[in-house]
Amino acid sequence: MSNWETIIGLEVHAQLSTESKIFCGCSTRFGSEPNANTCPVCLGLPGALPVLNRRAVELGARAALALGLNINERSIFARKNYFYPDLPKGYQISQYDQPFSARGTLEIMTADRDEAGRAHEWRPMTINITRLHLEEDAGKNVHEGLPEVDRYSYIDLNRAGVPLAEIVTEPDFRSSWQAYDYVNHVRRALQWVGASDADMEKGNLRCEANVSVRRIGDTAFGTKVELKNLNSVRFMQKAIEFEVERQIKTLEAGGRLVQETRLWDERLNETRPMRSKEEAHDYRYFPEPDLPPLLVTNDFVAGVRASLPELPGPRAKRFIEQYGLSYADASQLTSDRSLADYYETAVTASDGNARGAANWIRSELLRELENAGLTAQNSPLSAAELGALVRIIDGGKISGKQGKDVLVEMFKTGKSAAAIIEEKGLVQVSDTGEIDRVIDEVMAASPNQLTQYRAGKETLFGFFVGQVMKASKGKANPRVVNERLKEKLK
Ligand SMILES: [Zn+2]
């Protein structure tokens, strides 16, 4: 295997988070009745004319800027002609030789993984982005869950005309984990700026990988295989890994590869051919005559840029410098924007215990969120309350161990830390002045025991501890009670 080099290029299709479709006013809502969100434009009826949705351009610009790409002042919509039942017009409106953005670079962080999939040594890597263009999605053929699916194909055109940004890279990746880190980077960036929900399960982020291998030292590319049906970033990584091994084995056994499209079968953990032979595509692209060139002014781009939040990369860097976090902490806390916001609110509420807040979020809160299938955004335990809990623990009011139970209870009930500590009577009194006062009361109320103890009956020490704990209603810190009693009973 070590004589071989892997070459991977990626295409990501991200659905832009508009309310309506890219060339008509139909809703983009997911999960509507089949064909409910259609009109003459997206049904491709004769004479219907497309009108570009300004919001799709804004979100496309947010996506491009979040990835550090330039936006072309002028881009052209083009018809990509092909025949398929889910494409009623017989062509898809896309962009071809003059796309929205072209020839960019993107810096990502990537790491090799050990057998258990653990990352080590994160390092930067520059990826060349061929293009980011805007286009409409096609509809969907449905072959499952409907009557007589063995006899009929069903067509749902709700998705036809939904806006997409397609992001294409050069064949720059040399391992499945680099591809994995890249797609995660893109997904986070698009979610971060609100350009796309980028939810692979709902199909609003889809990726395809072009994979080939060649002997180290060769300059020509090997036969490439296109992988589809990659429903999660992890499946994509596994599919590439499987495919690389399959290609090397085939070539080492003296076999030949065919250029084809293969699908990932997540049940069998393998790729299988989708079409026996890739037909040479001839899409006969030509400029869309019903849409004028898309002109984007500098003012428009400046306006979009000014409206972007602090991006994940710079924010992670700031977390490291400002809060003294490790790279791992900072990158986890900036894995989504709501979590980064959550963290900073918690730091403020904790009176600036940046490391403490990071630890409580990473070790306790994220586990609770994951178990409940929630994110920081809809956490029942607010950032301000988590910060308050950290502050209370720092103040010695309750122990860290008690704090863990309190956090779980806060998460479950949505109550404040103070309320739960009060309810459970968890408050620990460690204040020596307060404990001394209780001890004085107990000593005054037990003159006989005091005389006997001082005469040498040391077994009475336990009696005094019991009395003090009782008088403090169990809230006194037992360690402090012991120390102070030894001192005062002398
Ligand atoms: Zn429509």
PDB file of C-alpha atoms in Angstrom, residues 131-362:
ATOM      1  CA  ARG A 131     -15.198  27.076  -8.226  1.00  0.00           C
ATOM      2  CA  LEU A 132     -18.279  27.885  -6.210  1.00  0.00           C
ATOM      3  CA  HIS A 133     -21.329  28.317  -8.375  1.00  0.00           C
ATOM      4  CA  LEU A 134     -25.040  28.823  -7.880  1.00  0.00           C
ATOM      5  CA  GLU A 135     -27.610  26.471  -9.355  1.00  0.00           C
ATOM      6  CA  GLU A 136     -31.048  24.987  -8.900  1.00  0.00           C
ATOM      7  CA  ASP A 137     -31.643  21.516  -7.524  1.00  0.00           C
ATOM      8  CA  ALA A 138     -33.541  18.847  -9.465  1.00  0.00           C
ATOM      9  CA  GLY A 139     -36.598  16.988  -8.161  1.00  0.00           C
ATOM     10  CA  LYS A 140     -36.563  13.531  -6.682  1.00  0.00           C
ATOM     11  CA  ASN A 141     -37.586  10.111  -7.925  1.00  0.00           C
ATOM     12  CA  VAL A 142     -39.217   8.111  -5.153  1.00  0.00           C
ATOM     13  CA  HIS A 143     -38.942   4.338  -5.197  1.00  0.00           C
ATOM     14  CA  GLU A 144     -39.889   3.528  -1.626  1.00  0.00           C
ATOM     15  CA  GLY A 145     -42.845   3.645   0.720  1.00  0.00           C
ATOM     16  CA  LEU A 146     -45.593   4.173  -1.867  1.00  0.00           C
ATOM     17  CA  PRO A 147     -48.196   1.803  -3.397  1.00  0.00           C
ATOM     18  CA  GLU A 148     -47.019  -0.506  -6.187  1.00  0.00           C
ATOM     19  CA  VAL A 149     -43.481   0.858  -6.220  1.00  0.00           C
ATOM     20  CA  ASP A 150     -42.461  -2.228  -8.157  1.00  0.00           C
ATOM     21  CA  ARG A 151     -44.596  -1.032 -11.050  1.00  0.00           C
ATOM     22  CA  TYR A 152     -44.316   2.753 -10.789  1.00  0.00           C
ATOM     23  CA  SER A 153     -41.737   5.426 -10.214  1.00  0.00           C
ATOM     24  CA  TYR A 154     -42.985   8.457  -8.326  1.00  0.00           C
ATOM     25  CA  ILE A 155     -41.756  11.971  -8.895  1.00  0.00           C
ATOM     26  CA  ASP A 156     -41.682  14.689  -6.245  1.00  0.00           C
ATOM     27  CA  LEU A 157     -40.772  18.130  -7.549  1.00  0.00           C
ATOM     28  CA  ASN A 158     -40.759  19.986  -4.222  1.00  0.00           C
ATOM     29  CA  ARG A 159     -36.989  20.068  -4.386  1.00  0.00           C
ATOM     30  CA  ALA A 160     -36.864  21.219  -8.019  1.00  0.00           C
ATOM     31  CA  GLY A 161     -35.599  24.800  -8.039  1.00  0.00           C
ATOM     32  CA  VAL A 162     -34.233  24.827  -4.484  1.00  0.00           C
ATOM     33  CA  PRO A 163     -31.037  26.954  -4.482  1.00  0.00           C
ATOM     34  CA  LEU A 164     -27.679  25.229  -4.196  1.00  0.00           C
ATOM     35  CA  ALA A 165     -24.101  26.348  -3.934  1.00  0.00           C
ATOM     36  CA  GLU A 166     -21.801  23.787  -5.502  1.00  0.00           C
ATOM     37  CA  ILE A 167     -18.223  23.912  -4.266  1.00  0.00           C
ATOM     38  CA  VAL A 168     -15.634  22.002  -6.297  1.00  0.00           C
ATOM     39  CA  THR A 169     -12.028  21.407  -5.242  1.00  0.00           C
ATOM     40  CA  GLU A 170      -8.929  20.507  -7.190  1.00  0.00           C
ATOM     41  CA  PRO A 171      -7.722  16.916  -6.642  1.00  0.00           C
ATOM     42  CA  ASP A 172      -5.703  18.078  -3.635  1.00  0.00           C
ATOM     43  CA  PHE A 173      -6.549  15.495  -0.972  1.00  0.00           C
ATOM     44  CA  ARG A 174      -4.176  12.624  -0.319  1.00  0.00           C
ATOM     45  CA  SER A 175      -6.128  10.776   2.360  1.00  0.00           C
ATOM     46  CA  SER A 176      -9.695  10.081   3.421  1.00  0.00           C
ATOM     47  CA  TRP A 177      -9.144  12.008   6.664  1.00  0.00           C
ATOM     48  CA  GLN A 178      -8.081  15.140   4.807  1.00  0.00           C
ATOM     49  CA  ALA A 179     -11.338  14.899   2.859  1.00  0.00           C
ATOM     50  CA  TYR A 180     -13.201  14.355   6.140  1.00  0.00           C
ATOM     51  CA  ASP A 181     -11.600  17.414   7.762  1.00  0.00           C
ATOM     52  CA  TYR A 182     -12.338  19.525   4.680  1.00  0.00           C
ATOM     53  CA  VAL A 183     -16.047  18.658   4.507  1.00  0.00           C
ATOM     54  CA  ASN A 184     -16.416  19.304   8.223  1.00  0.00           C
ATOM     55  CA  HIS A 185     -14.682  22.647   7.767  1.00  0.00           C
ATOM     56  CA  VAL A 186     -17.020  23.618   4.927  1.00  0.00           C
ATOM     57  CA  ARG A 187     -20.094  22.422   6.792  1.00  0.00           C
ATOM     58  CA  ARG A 188     -19.209  24.398   9.911  1.00  0.00           C
ATOM     59  CA  ALA A 189     -18.390  27.543   7.905  1.00  0.00           C
ATOM     60  CA  LEU A 190     -21.718  27.448   6.036  1.00  0.00           C
ATOM     61  CA  GLN A 191     -23.728  26.841   9.201  1.00  0.00           C
ATOM     62  CA  TRP A 192     -21.745  29.500  11.045  1.00  0.00           C
ATOM     63  CA  VAL A 193     -22.740  32.318   8.679  1.00  0.00           C
ATOM     64  CA  GLY A 194     -26.295  31.019   8.186  1.00  0.00           C
ATOM     65  CA  ALA A 195     -25.738  30.261   4.487  1.00  0.00           C
ATOM     66  CA  SER A 196     -26.941  26.662   4.821  1.00  0.00           C
ATOM     67  CA  ASP A 197     -28.247  24.304   7.491  1.00  0.00           C
ATOM     68  CA  ALA A 198     -25.724  21.887   5.973  1.00  0.00           C
ATOM     69  CA  ASP A 199     -27.567  18.936   7.503  1.00  0.00           C
ATOM     70  CA  MET A 200     -26.467  15.811   5.645  1.00  0.00           C
ATOM     71  CA  GLU A 201     -29.306  13.714   7.049  1.00  0.00           C
ATOM     72  CA  LYS A 202     -31.872  16.025   5.463  1.00  0.00           C
ATOM     73  CA  GLY A 203     -29.868  16.038   2.256  1.00  0.00           C
ATOM     74  CA  ASN A 204     -29.161  19.748   2.359  1.00  0.00           C
ATOM     75  CA  LEU A 205     -25.450  19.044   2.266  1.00  0.00           C
ATOM     76  CA  ARG A 206     -24.384  16.381  -0.213  1.00  0.00           C
ATOM     77  CA  CYS A 207     -20.919  15.428  -1.244  1.00  0.00           C
ATOM     78  CA  GLU A 208     -19.313  13.416  -3.986  1.00  0.00           C
ATOM     79  CA  ALA A 209     -15.735  12.248  -4.057  1.00  0.00           C
ATOM     80  CA  ASN A 210     -13.585  11.545  -7.100  1.00  0.00           C
ATOM     81  CA  VAL A 211     -11.053   8.947  -6.075  1.00  0.00           C
ATOM     82  CA  SER A 212      -8.088   7.501  -7.909  1.00  0.00           C
ATOM     83  CA  VAL A 213      -4.711   6.013  -7.017  1.00  0.00           C
ATOM     84  CA  ARG A 214      -1.345   6.060  -8.726  1.00  0.00           C
ATOM     85  CA  ARG A 215       2.091   4.640  -8.016  1.00  0.00           C
ATOM     86  CA  ILE A 216       4.268   7.094  -6.148  1.00  0.00           C
ATOM     87  CA  GLY A 217       6.385   8.962  -8.663  1.00  0.00           C
ATOM     88  CA  ASP A 218       3.808   8.740 -11.457  1.00  0.00           C
ATOM     89  CA  THR A 219       2.621  12.104 -12.715  1.00  0.00           C
ATOM     90  CA  ALA A 220      -0.442  11.005 -14.684  1.00  0.00           C
ATOM     91  CA  PHE A 221      -3.672  10.477 -12.770  1.00  0.00           C
ATOM     92  CA  GLY A 222      -5.122   6.985 -12.509  1.00  0.00           C
ATOM     93  CA  THR A 223      -8.656   6.019 -13.544  1.00  0.00           C
ATOM     94  CA  LYS A 224     -11.043   7.908 -11.325  1.00  0.00           C
ATOM     95  CA  VAL A 225     -14.144   6.598  -9.652  1.00  0.00           C
ATOM     96  CA  GLU A 226     -16.940   8.890  -8.526  1.00  0.00           C
ATOM     97  CA  LEU A 227     -18.451   8.050  -5.144  1.00  0.00           C
ATOM     98  CA  LYS A 228     -22.045   9.027  -4.388  1.00  0.00           C
ATOM     99  CA  ASN A 229     -24.709   8.372  -1.800  1.00  0.00           C
ATOM    100  CA  LEU A 230     -22.456   9.564   1.021  1.00  0.00           C
ATOM    101  CA  ASN A 231     -24.992  10.438   3.690  1.00  0.00           C
ATOM    102  CA  SER A 232     -22.593  11.544   6.391  1.00  0.00           C
ATOM    103  CA  VAL A 233     -19.036  12.812   6.538  1.00  0.00           C
ATOM    104  CA  ARG A 234     -18.031   9.604   8.288  1.00  0.00           C
ATOM    105  CA  PHE A 235     -19.594   7.448   5.553  1.00  0.00           C
ATOM    106  CA  MET A 236     -17.695   9.497   2.997  1.00  0.00           C
ATOM    107  CA  GLN A 237     -14.443   8.831   4.831  1.00  0.00           C
ATOM    108  CA  LYS A 238     -15.173   5.098   5.055  1.00  0.00           C
ATOM    109  CA  ALA A 239     -16.242   4.926   1.408  1.00  0.00           C
ATOM    110  CA  ILE A 240     -13.006   6.574   0.272  1.00  0.00           C
ATOM    111  CA  GLU A 241     -10.970   4.241   2.471  1.00  0.00           C
ATOM    112  CA  PHE A 242     -12.747   1.200   1.051  1.00  0.00           C
ATOM    113  CA  GLU A 243     -12.412   2.481  -2.497  1.00  0.00           C
ATOM    114  CA  VAL A 244      -8.685   3.213  -2.220  1.00  0.00           C
ATOM    115  CA  GLU A 245      -8.059  -0.306  -0.973  1.00  0.00           C
ATOM    116  CA  ARG A 246     -10.228  -1.822  -3.698  1.00  0.00           C
ATOM    117  CA  GLN A 247      -8.420   0.098  -6.432  1.00  0.00           C
ATOM    118  CA  ILE A 248      -4.946  -0.801  -5.162  1.00  0.00           C
ATOM    119  CA  LYS A 249      -5.862  -4.478  -4.798  1.00  0.00           C
ATOM    120  CA  THR A 250      -7.302  -4.552  -8.301  1.00  0.00           C
ATOM    121  CA  LEU A 251      -4.224  -2.922  -9.824  1.00  0.00           C
ATOM    122  CA  GLU A 252      -1.744  -5.005  -7.849  1.00  0.00           C
ATOM    123  CA  ALA A 253      -3.513  -8.154  -9.023  1.00  0.00           C
ATOM    124  CA  GLY A 254      -2.956  -6.985 -12.592  1.00  0.00           C
ATOM    125  CA  GLY A 255      -6.571  -5.928 -13.080  1.00  0.00           C
ATOM    126  CA  ARG A 256      -7.928  -2.776 -14.682  1.00  0.00           C
ATOM    127  CA  LEU A 257     -10.221  -0.120 -13.289  1.00  0.00           C
ATOM    128  CA  VAL A 258     -13.168   1.339 -15.118  1.00  0.00           C
ATOM    129  CA  GLN A 259     -14.258   4.928 -14.839  1.00  0.00           C
ATOM    130  CA  GLU A 260     -17.606   4.632 -13.124  1.00  0.00           C
ATOM    131  CA  THR A 261     -19.907   5.933 -10.440  1.00  0.00           C
ATOM    132  CA  ARG A 262     -20.123   3.837  -7.296  1.00  0.00           C
ATOM    133  CA  LEU A 263     -22.509   4.082  -4.386  1.00  0.00           C
ATOM    134  CA  TRP A 264     -21.650   3.576  -0.738  1.00  0.00           C
ATOM    135  CA  ASP A 265     -23.662   0.780   0.844  1.00  0.00           C
ATOM    136  CA  GLU A 266     -23.691   1.598   4.540  1.00  0.00           C
ATOM    137  CA  ARG A 267     -25.152  -1.788   5.417  1.00  0.00           C
ATOM    138  CA  LEU A 268     -22.462  -3.816   3.694  1.00  0.00           C
ATOM    139  CA  ASN A 269     -19.686  -1.267   4.288  1.00  0.00           C
ATOM    140  CA  GLU A 270     -18.612  -1.308   0.669  1.00  0.00           C
ATOM    141  CA  THR A 271     -18.969   0.604  -2.570  1.00  0.00           C
ATOM    142  CA  ARG A 272     -20.814  -0.946  -5.494  1.00  0.00           C
ATOM    143  CA  PRO A 273     -21.201   0.193  -9.082  1.00  0.00           C
ATOM    144  CA  MET A 274     -24.169   2.398  -9.926  1.00  0.00           C
ATOM    145  CA  ARG A 275     -23.719   2.349 -13.671  1.00  0.00           C
ATOM    146  CA  SER A 276     -21.626  -0.227 -15.429  1.00  0.00           C
ATOM    147  CA  LYS A 277     -20.001   2.405 -17.572  1.00  0.00           C
ATOM    148  CA  GLU A 278     -19.895   6.135 -17.268  1.00  0.00           C
ATOM    149  CA  GLU A 279     -21.284   7.582 -20.471  1.00  0.00           C
ATOM    150  CA  ALA A 280     -19.385  10.570 -21.746  1.00  0.00           C
ATOM    151  CA  HIS A 281     -21.466  13.510 -20.569  1.00  0.00           C
ATOM    152  CA  ASP A 282     -22.350  16.099 -23.119  1.00  0.00           C
ATOM    153  CA  TYR A 283     -24.459  18.636 -21.320  1.00  0.00           C
ATOM    154  CA  ARG A 284     -24.295  21.137 -24.181  1.00  0.00           C
ATOM    155  CA  TYR A 285     -24.092  24.045 -21.786  1.00  0.00           C
ATOM    156  CA  PHE A 286     -25.211  27.378 -23.175  1.00  0.00           C
ATOM    157  CA  PRO A 287     -26.077  30.698 -21.522  1.00  0.00           C
ATOM    158  CA  GLU A 288     -29.589  30.819 -20.061  1.00  0.00           C
ATOM    159  CA  PRO A 289     -31.417  33.246 -22.387  1.00  0.00           C
ATOM    160  CA  ASP A 290     -34.120  34.038 -19.818  1.00  0.00           C
ATOM    161  CA  LEU A 291     -31.711  35.419 -17.208  1.00  0.00           C
ATOM    162  CA  PRO A 292     -29.388  38.407 -17.614  1.00  0.00           C
ATOM    163  CA  PRO A 293     -25.772  38.193 -16.388  1.00  0.00           C
ATOM    164  CA  LEU A 294     -25.536  38.337 -12.609  1.00  0.00           C
ATOM    165  CA  LEU A 295     -23.692  41.525 -11.673  1.00  0.00           C
ATOM    166  CA  VAL A 296     -22.429  41.819  -8.123  1.00  0.00           C
ATOM    167  CA  THR A 297     -21.185  45.245  -7.027  1.00  0.00           C
ATOM    168  CA  ASN A 298     -18.339  45.918  -4.602  1.00  0.00           C
ATOM    169  CA  ASP A 299     -20.858  47.624  -2.317  1.00  0.00           C
ATOM    170  CA  PHE A 300     -22.982  44.499  -2.232  1.00  0.00           C
ATOM    171  CA  VAL A 301     -19.989  42.339  -1.309  1.00  0.00           C
ATOM    172  CA  ALA A 302     -18.798  44.876   1.283  1.00  0.00           C
ATOM    173  CA  GLY A 303     -22.286  44.893   2.823  1.00  0.00           C
ATOM    174  CA  VAL A 304     -22.392  41.104   3.068  1.00  0.00           C
ATOM    175  CA  ARG A 305     -18.861  41.029   4.477  1.00  0.00           C
ATOM    176  CA  ALA A 306     -19.734  43.595   7.124  1.00  0.00           C
ATOM    177  CA  SER A 307     -22.729  41.524   8.217  1.00  0.00           C
ATOM    178  CA  LEU A 308     -20.681  38.350   8.828  1.00  0.00           C
ATOM    179  CA  PRO A 309     -19.995  37.258  12.396  1.00  0.00           C
ATOM    180  CA  GLU A 310     -16.440  36.611  13.579  1.00  0.00           C
ATOM    181  CA  LEU A 311     -15.517  33.461  11.638  1.00  0.00           C
ATOM    182  CA  PRO A 312     -14.622  30.156  13.328  1.00  0.00           C
ATOM    183  CA  GLY A 313     -10.889  30.172  12.529  1.00  0.00           C
ATOM    184  CA  PRO A 314     -10.182  33.641  13.916  1.00  0.00           C
ATOM    185  CA  ARG A 315     -12.480  32.964  16.849  1.00  0.00           C
ATOM    186  CA  ALA A 316     -10.638  29.764  17.800  1.00  0.00           C
ATOM    187  CA  LYS A 317      -7.344  31.682  17.603  1.00  0.00           C
ATOM    188  CA  ARG A 318      -8.756  34.375  19.855  1.00  0.00           C
ATOM    189  CA  PHE A 319      -9.948  31.736  22.366  1.00  0.00           C
ATOM    190  CA  ILE A 320      -6.401  30.378  22.563  1.00  0.00           C
ATOM    191  CA  GLU A 321      -4.863  33.816  23.095  1.00  0.00           C
ATOM    192  CA  GLN A 322      -7.515  35.459  25.248  1.00  0.00           C
ATOM    193  CA  TYR A 323      -8.554  32.498  27.403  1.00  0.00           C
ATOM    194  CA  GLY A 324      -5.396  30.396  27.398  1.00  0.00           C
ATOM    195  CA  LEU A 325      -7.186  27.378  25.915  1.00  0.00           C
ATOM    196  CA  SER A 326      -5.469  24.483  24.149  1.00  0.00           C
ATOM    197  CA  TYR A 327      -6.012  24.032  20.415  1.00  0.00           C
ATOM    198  CA  ALA A 328      -8.252  21.021  21.099  1.00  0.00           C
ATOM    199  CA  ASP A 329     -10.423  23.008  23.549  1.00  0.00           C
ATOM    200  CA  ALA A 330     -10.660  26.016  21.252  1.00  0.00           C
ATOM    201  CA  SER A 331     -11.515  23.972  18.187  1.00  0.00           C
ATOM    202  CA  GLN A 332     -14.190  21.963  19.987  1.00  0.00           C
ATOM    203  CA  LEU A 333     -15.744  25.110  21.464  1.00  0.00           C
ATOM    204  CA  THR A 334     -15.880  26.691  18.013  1.00  0.00           C
ATOM    205  CA  SER A 335     -17.324  23.602  16.348  1.00  0.00           C
ATOM    206  CA  ASP A 336     -20.553  25.538  16.065  1.00  0.00           C
ATOM    207  CA  ARG A 337     -21.366  29.159  16.577  1.00  0.00           C
ATOM    208  CA  SER A 338     -24.003  28.690  19.262  1.00  0.00           C
ATOM    209  CA  LEU A 339     -21.520  26.679  21.334  1.00  0.00           C
ATOM    210  CA  ALA A 340     -18.865  29.394  20.987  1.00  0.00           C
ATOM    211  CA  ASP A 341     -21.419  32.009  22.079  1.00  0.00           C
ATOM    212  CA  TYR A 342     -22.472  29.756  24.937  1.00  0.00           C
ATOM    213  CA  TYR A 343     -18.895  29.438  26.104  1.00  0.00           C
ATOM    214  CA  GLU A 344     -18.208  33.172  26.147  1.00  0.00           C
ATOM    215  CA  THR A 345     -21.420  33.917  28.036  1.00  0.00           C
ATOM    216  CA  ALA A 346     -20.489  31.240  30.580  1.00  0.00           C
ATOM    217  CA  VAL A 347     -16.992  32.698  31.031  1.00  0.00           C
ATOM    218  CA  THR A 348     -18.463  36.115  31.844  1.00  0.00           C
ATOM    219  CA  ALA A 349     -21.027  34.634  34.229  1.00  0.00           C
ATOM    220  CA  SER A 350     -18.325  32.620  35.998  1.00  0.00           C
ATOM    221  CA  ASP A 351     -16.398  35.828  36.788  1.00  0.00           C
ATOM    222  CA  GLY A 352     -13.775  35.015  34.183  1.00  0.00           C
ATOM    223  CA  ASN A 353     -12.872  31.397  34.941  1.00  0.00           C
ATOM    224  CA  ALA A 354     -12.193  30.643  31.269  1.00  0.00           C
ATOM    225  CA  ARG A 355     -10.554  27.254  31.789  1.00  0.00           C
ATOM    226  CA  GLY A 356     -13.133  26.169  34.350  1.00  0.00           C
ATOM    227  CA  ALA A 357     -16.012  27.075  32.020  1.00  0.00           C
ATOM    228  CA  ALA A 358     -14.285  25.227  29.155  1.00  0.00           C
ATOM    229  CA  ASN A 359     -13.828  22.112  31.290  1.00  0.00           C
ATOM    230  CA  TRP A 360     -17.397  22.065  32.569  1.00  0.00           C
ATOM    231  CA  ILE A 361     -18.778  22.515  29.073  1.00  0.00           C
ATOM    232  CA  ARG A 362     -16.523  19.931  27.443  1.00  0.00           C
TER     233      ARG A 362
END
